[in-house]
Coordinates of C-alpha atoms in Angstrom, one line a residue:
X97 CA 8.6 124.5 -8.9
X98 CA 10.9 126.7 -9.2
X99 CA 10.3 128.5 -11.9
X100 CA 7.9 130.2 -9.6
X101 CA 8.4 132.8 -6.9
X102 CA 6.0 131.3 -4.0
X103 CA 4.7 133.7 -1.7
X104 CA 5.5 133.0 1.8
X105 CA 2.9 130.7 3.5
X106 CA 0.8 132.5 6.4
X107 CA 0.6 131.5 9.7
X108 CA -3.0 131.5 10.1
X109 CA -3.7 129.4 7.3
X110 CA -4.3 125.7 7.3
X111 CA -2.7 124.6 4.0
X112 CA 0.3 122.5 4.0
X113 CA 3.6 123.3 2.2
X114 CA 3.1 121.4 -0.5
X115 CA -0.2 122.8 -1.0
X116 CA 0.4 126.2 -1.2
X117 CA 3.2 125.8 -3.8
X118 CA 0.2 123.9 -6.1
X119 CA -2.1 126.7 -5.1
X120 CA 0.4 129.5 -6.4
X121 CA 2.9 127.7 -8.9
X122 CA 2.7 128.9 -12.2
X123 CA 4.3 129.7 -15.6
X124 CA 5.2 125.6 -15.7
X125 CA 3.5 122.3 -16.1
X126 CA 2.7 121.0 -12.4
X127 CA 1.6 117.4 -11.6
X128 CA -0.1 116.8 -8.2
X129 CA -0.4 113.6 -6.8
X130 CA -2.1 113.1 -3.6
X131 CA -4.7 110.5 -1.6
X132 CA -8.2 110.3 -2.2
X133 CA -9.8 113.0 0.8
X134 CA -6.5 114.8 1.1
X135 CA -7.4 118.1 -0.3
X136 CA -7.1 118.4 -4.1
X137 CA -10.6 119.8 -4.6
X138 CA -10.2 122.5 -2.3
X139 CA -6.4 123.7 -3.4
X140 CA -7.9 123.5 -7.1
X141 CA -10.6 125.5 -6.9
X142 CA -8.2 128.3 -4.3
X143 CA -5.9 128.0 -7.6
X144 CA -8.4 129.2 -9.8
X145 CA -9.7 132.2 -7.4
X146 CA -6.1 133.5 -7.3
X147 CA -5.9 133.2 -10.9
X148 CA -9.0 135.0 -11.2
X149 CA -8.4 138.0 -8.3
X150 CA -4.5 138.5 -9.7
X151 CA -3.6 142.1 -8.8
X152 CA -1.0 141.4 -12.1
X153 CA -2.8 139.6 -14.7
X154 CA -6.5 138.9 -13.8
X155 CA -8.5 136.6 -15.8
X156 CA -11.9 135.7 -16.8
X157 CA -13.2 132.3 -15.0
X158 CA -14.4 131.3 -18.9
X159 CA -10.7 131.3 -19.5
X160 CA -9.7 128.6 -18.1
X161 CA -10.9 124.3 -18.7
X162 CA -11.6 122.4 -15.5
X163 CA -12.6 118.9 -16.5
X164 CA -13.1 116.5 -13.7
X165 CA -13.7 112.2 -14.0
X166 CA -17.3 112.6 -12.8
X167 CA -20.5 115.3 -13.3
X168 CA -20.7 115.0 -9.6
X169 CA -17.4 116.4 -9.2
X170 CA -18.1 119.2 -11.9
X171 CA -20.7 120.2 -10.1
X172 CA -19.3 120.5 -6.8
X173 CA -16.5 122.4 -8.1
X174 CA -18.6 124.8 -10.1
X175 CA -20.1 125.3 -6.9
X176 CA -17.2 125.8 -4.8
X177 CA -16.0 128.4 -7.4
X178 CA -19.0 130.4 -7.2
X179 CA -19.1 130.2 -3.2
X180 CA -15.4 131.2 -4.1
X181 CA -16.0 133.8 -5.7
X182 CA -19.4 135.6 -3.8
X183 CA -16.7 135.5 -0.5
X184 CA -14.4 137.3 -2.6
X185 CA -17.0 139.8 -3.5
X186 CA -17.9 140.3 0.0
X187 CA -14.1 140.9 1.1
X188 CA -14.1 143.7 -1.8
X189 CA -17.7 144.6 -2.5
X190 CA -16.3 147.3 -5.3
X191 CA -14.7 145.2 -7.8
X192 CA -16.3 145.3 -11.3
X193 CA -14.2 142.4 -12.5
X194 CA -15.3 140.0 -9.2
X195 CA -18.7 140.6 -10.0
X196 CA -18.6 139.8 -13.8
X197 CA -16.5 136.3 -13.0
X198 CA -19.9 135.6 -10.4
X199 CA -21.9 136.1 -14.0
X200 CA -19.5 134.2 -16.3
X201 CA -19.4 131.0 -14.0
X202 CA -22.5 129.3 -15.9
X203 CA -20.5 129.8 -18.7
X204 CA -17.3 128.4 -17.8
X205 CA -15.9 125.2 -19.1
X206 CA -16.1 123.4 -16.0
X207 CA -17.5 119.6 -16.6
X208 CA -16.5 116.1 -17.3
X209 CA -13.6 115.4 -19.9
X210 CA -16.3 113.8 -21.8
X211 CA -18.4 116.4 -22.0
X212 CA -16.0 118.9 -23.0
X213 CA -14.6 116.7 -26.0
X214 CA -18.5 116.6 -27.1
X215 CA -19.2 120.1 -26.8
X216 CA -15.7 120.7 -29.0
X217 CA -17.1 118.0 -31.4
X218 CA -20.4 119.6 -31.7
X219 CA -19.0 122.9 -32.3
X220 CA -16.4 122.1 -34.9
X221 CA -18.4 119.0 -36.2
X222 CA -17.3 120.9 -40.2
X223 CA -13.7 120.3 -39.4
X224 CA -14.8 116.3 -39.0
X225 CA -16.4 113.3 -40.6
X226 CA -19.1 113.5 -38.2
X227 CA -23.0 113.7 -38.5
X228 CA -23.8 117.1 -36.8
X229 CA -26.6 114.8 -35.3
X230 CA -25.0 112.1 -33.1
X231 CA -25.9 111.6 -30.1
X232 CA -24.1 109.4 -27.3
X233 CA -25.4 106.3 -26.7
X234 CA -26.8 105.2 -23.1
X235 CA -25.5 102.5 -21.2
X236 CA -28.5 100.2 -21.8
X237 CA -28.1 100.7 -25.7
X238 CA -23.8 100.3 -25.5
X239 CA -24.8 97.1 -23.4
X240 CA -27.1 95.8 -26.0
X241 CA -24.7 96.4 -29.2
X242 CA -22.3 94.5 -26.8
X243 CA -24.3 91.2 -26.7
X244 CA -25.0 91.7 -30.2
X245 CA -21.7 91.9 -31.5
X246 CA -20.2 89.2 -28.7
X247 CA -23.1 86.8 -30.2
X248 CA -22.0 87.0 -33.9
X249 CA -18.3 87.2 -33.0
X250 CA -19.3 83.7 -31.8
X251 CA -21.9 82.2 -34.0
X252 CA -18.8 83.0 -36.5
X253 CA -16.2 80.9 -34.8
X254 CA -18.8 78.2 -34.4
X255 CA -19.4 78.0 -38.1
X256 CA -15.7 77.1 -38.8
X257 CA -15.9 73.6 -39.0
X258 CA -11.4 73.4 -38.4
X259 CA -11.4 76.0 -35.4
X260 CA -10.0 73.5 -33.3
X261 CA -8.2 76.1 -30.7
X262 CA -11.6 77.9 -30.5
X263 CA -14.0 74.7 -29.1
X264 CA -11.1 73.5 -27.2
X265 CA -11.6 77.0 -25.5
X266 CA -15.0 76.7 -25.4
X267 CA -14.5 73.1 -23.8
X268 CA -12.2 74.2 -21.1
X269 CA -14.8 77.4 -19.8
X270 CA -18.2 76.6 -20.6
X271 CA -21.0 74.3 -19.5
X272 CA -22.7 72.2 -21.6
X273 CA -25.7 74.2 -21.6
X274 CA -24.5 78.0 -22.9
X275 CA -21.0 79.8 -22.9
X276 CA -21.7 82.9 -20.6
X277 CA -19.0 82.2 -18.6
X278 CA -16.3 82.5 -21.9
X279 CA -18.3 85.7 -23.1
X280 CA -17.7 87.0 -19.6
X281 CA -14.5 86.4 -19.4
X282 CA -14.4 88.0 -23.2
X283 CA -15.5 91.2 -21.6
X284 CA -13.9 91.2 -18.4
X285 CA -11.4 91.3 -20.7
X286 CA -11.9 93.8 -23.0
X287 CA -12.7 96.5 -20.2
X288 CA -10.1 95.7 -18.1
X289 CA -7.6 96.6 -21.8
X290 CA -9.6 99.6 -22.4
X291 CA -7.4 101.1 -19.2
X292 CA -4.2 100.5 -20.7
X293 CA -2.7 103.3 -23.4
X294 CA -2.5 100.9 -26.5
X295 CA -5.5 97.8 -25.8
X296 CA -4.4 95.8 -28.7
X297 CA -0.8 95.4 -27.9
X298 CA -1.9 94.5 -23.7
X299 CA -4.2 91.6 -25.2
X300 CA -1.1 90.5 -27.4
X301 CA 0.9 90.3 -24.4
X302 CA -1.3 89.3 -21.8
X303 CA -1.5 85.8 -24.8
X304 CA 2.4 85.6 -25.1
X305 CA 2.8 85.2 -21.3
X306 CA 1.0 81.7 -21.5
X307 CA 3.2 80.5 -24.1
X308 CA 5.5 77.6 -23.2
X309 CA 7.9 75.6 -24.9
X310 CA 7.0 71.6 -24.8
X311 CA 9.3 70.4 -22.3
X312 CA 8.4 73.2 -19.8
X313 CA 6.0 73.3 -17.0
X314 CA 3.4 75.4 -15.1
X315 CA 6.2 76.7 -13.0
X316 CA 8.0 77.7 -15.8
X317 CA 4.8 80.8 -16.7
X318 CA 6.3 84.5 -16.1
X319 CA 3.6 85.1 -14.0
X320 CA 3.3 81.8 -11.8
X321 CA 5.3 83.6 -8.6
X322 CA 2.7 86.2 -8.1
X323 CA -0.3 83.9 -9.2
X324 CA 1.7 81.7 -5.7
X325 CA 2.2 85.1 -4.1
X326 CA -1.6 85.3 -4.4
X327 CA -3.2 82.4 -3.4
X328 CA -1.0 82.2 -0.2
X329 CA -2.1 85.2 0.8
X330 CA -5.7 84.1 0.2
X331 CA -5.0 81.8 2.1
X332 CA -3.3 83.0 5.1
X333 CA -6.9 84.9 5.2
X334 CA -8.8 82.0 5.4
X335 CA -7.0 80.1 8.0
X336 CA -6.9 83.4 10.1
X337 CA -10.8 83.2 9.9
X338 CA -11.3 80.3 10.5
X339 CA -9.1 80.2 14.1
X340 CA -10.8 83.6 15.0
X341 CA -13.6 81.6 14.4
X342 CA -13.0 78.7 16.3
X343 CA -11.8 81.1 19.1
X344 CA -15.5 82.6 19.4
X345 CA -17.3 79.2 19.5
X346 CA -15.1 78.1 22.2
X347 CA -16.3 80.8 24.4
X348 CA -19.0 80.9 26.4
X349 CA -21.9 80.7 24.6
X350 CA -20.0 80.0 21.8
X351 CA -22.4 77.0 20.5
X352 CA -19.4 74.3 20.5
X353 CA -21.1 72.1 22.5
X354 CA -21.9 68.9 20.4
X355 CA -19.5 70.0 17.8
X356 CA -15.8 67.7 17.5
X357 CA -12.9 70.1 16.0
X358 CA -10.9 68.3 14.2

């Protein structure tokens, strides 16, 4: 940050170094990086109200794009900016410009990522190949297209009568009375590739890592250490519980008696 002359933090103020540089840094990009509870709402929206009370180069709250992962969290920052902005009013009851940013808030772009991509693709919906009338599906009708298109995506690799890899598949994850437990695993699958920048090419991978020559063995998979890692871990846990538990019902009350540990 140092691109950026940061004023000198006060004494009677309760931000942290770091935050006051992300509160005031500026003419630069600036990635912040910090625990969930530690603050980031709160130096945000104090970012924004210098921006908007600048003494140099004031601007309009409908200026700037705030987008958030939630509508909660939009709407607890819109409201923190107003509450914001009606203390900076108080502090300087005369300013014209304060008082406009109180009456452009319900205008500013403040909301979910999601919604603001909507809003720009209903706005500029000429500029795509778009019906001007699309709406955004709920989560009961994306859930439904799901199970439609997971059954056909299966009824299809039932009907080929030499898709040996497929009912070996089917053999190795499914009871013989339905296959929920392969089309869960389908889409366990699918959302957890949806987090990762390119989906496709994370499937391909995630396949190649079970690829084994003949002669090789279990221990021999690029992920087996971690898969060991894992289960020990699991359990460690387990036999933990299990003597904490013991240790109870061997007190007092503990309901051993007629019970033979082994």
């Amino acid at each position: 940050m140092s691109k950026t002359k940061i004023p000198a933090l006060p004494g009677d103020v309760t931000w942290t170094e770091d935050q006051w540089k992300a509160i005031w840094a500026k003419d630069q990009d600036i990635l912040v990086a910090a625990a969930a509870g530690s603050g980031k709402t709160a130096v945000l929206v104090n970012r924004i109200i210098q921006k908007v009370i600048s003494e140099e180069d004031p601007i309009d709250v409908d200026e700037l794009l705030v987008v958030t992962f939630t509508n909660a969290s939009a709407a607890e920052m819109r409201h923190r900016v107003s509450e914001a902005l009606e203390k900076a009013i108080n502090d300087n009851p005369h300013s014209q410009h304060l008082r406009k940013q109180l009456s452009l808030i319900n205008r500013a772009s403040i909301s979910t990522l999601h919604s603001f991509c909507l809003e720009v693709i209903r706005k500029y919906y000429y500029l795509t190949d778009i019906d001007p009338g699309f709406r955004i599906a709920d989560s009961t009708e994306i859930q439904l297209l799901r199970d439609e298109v997971m059954e056909e995506l299966f009824e299809e690799q039932y009907g080929q009568s030499d898709n040996e890899e497929f009912f070996n598949l089917v053999d190795a994850f499914t009871s013989d009375r339905n296959d929920d437990a392969l089309q869960n695993i389908v889409r366990s699958l699918h959302d957890f590739s949806q987090s990762n920048p390119n989906p496709d090419r994370w499937l391909d991978g995630a396949a190649s890592m079970y690829e084994l020559a003949d002669d090789d063995g279990i221990d021999d998979l690029s992920f087996i250490d971690s898969l060991k890692f894992d289960i020990g871990l699991q359990l460690d846990t387990a036999r933990d519980l299990l003597e904490r538990s013991l240790a109870v019902i061997k007190t007092p009350g503990g309901r051993l008696q007629g019970l033979r540990t082994i």
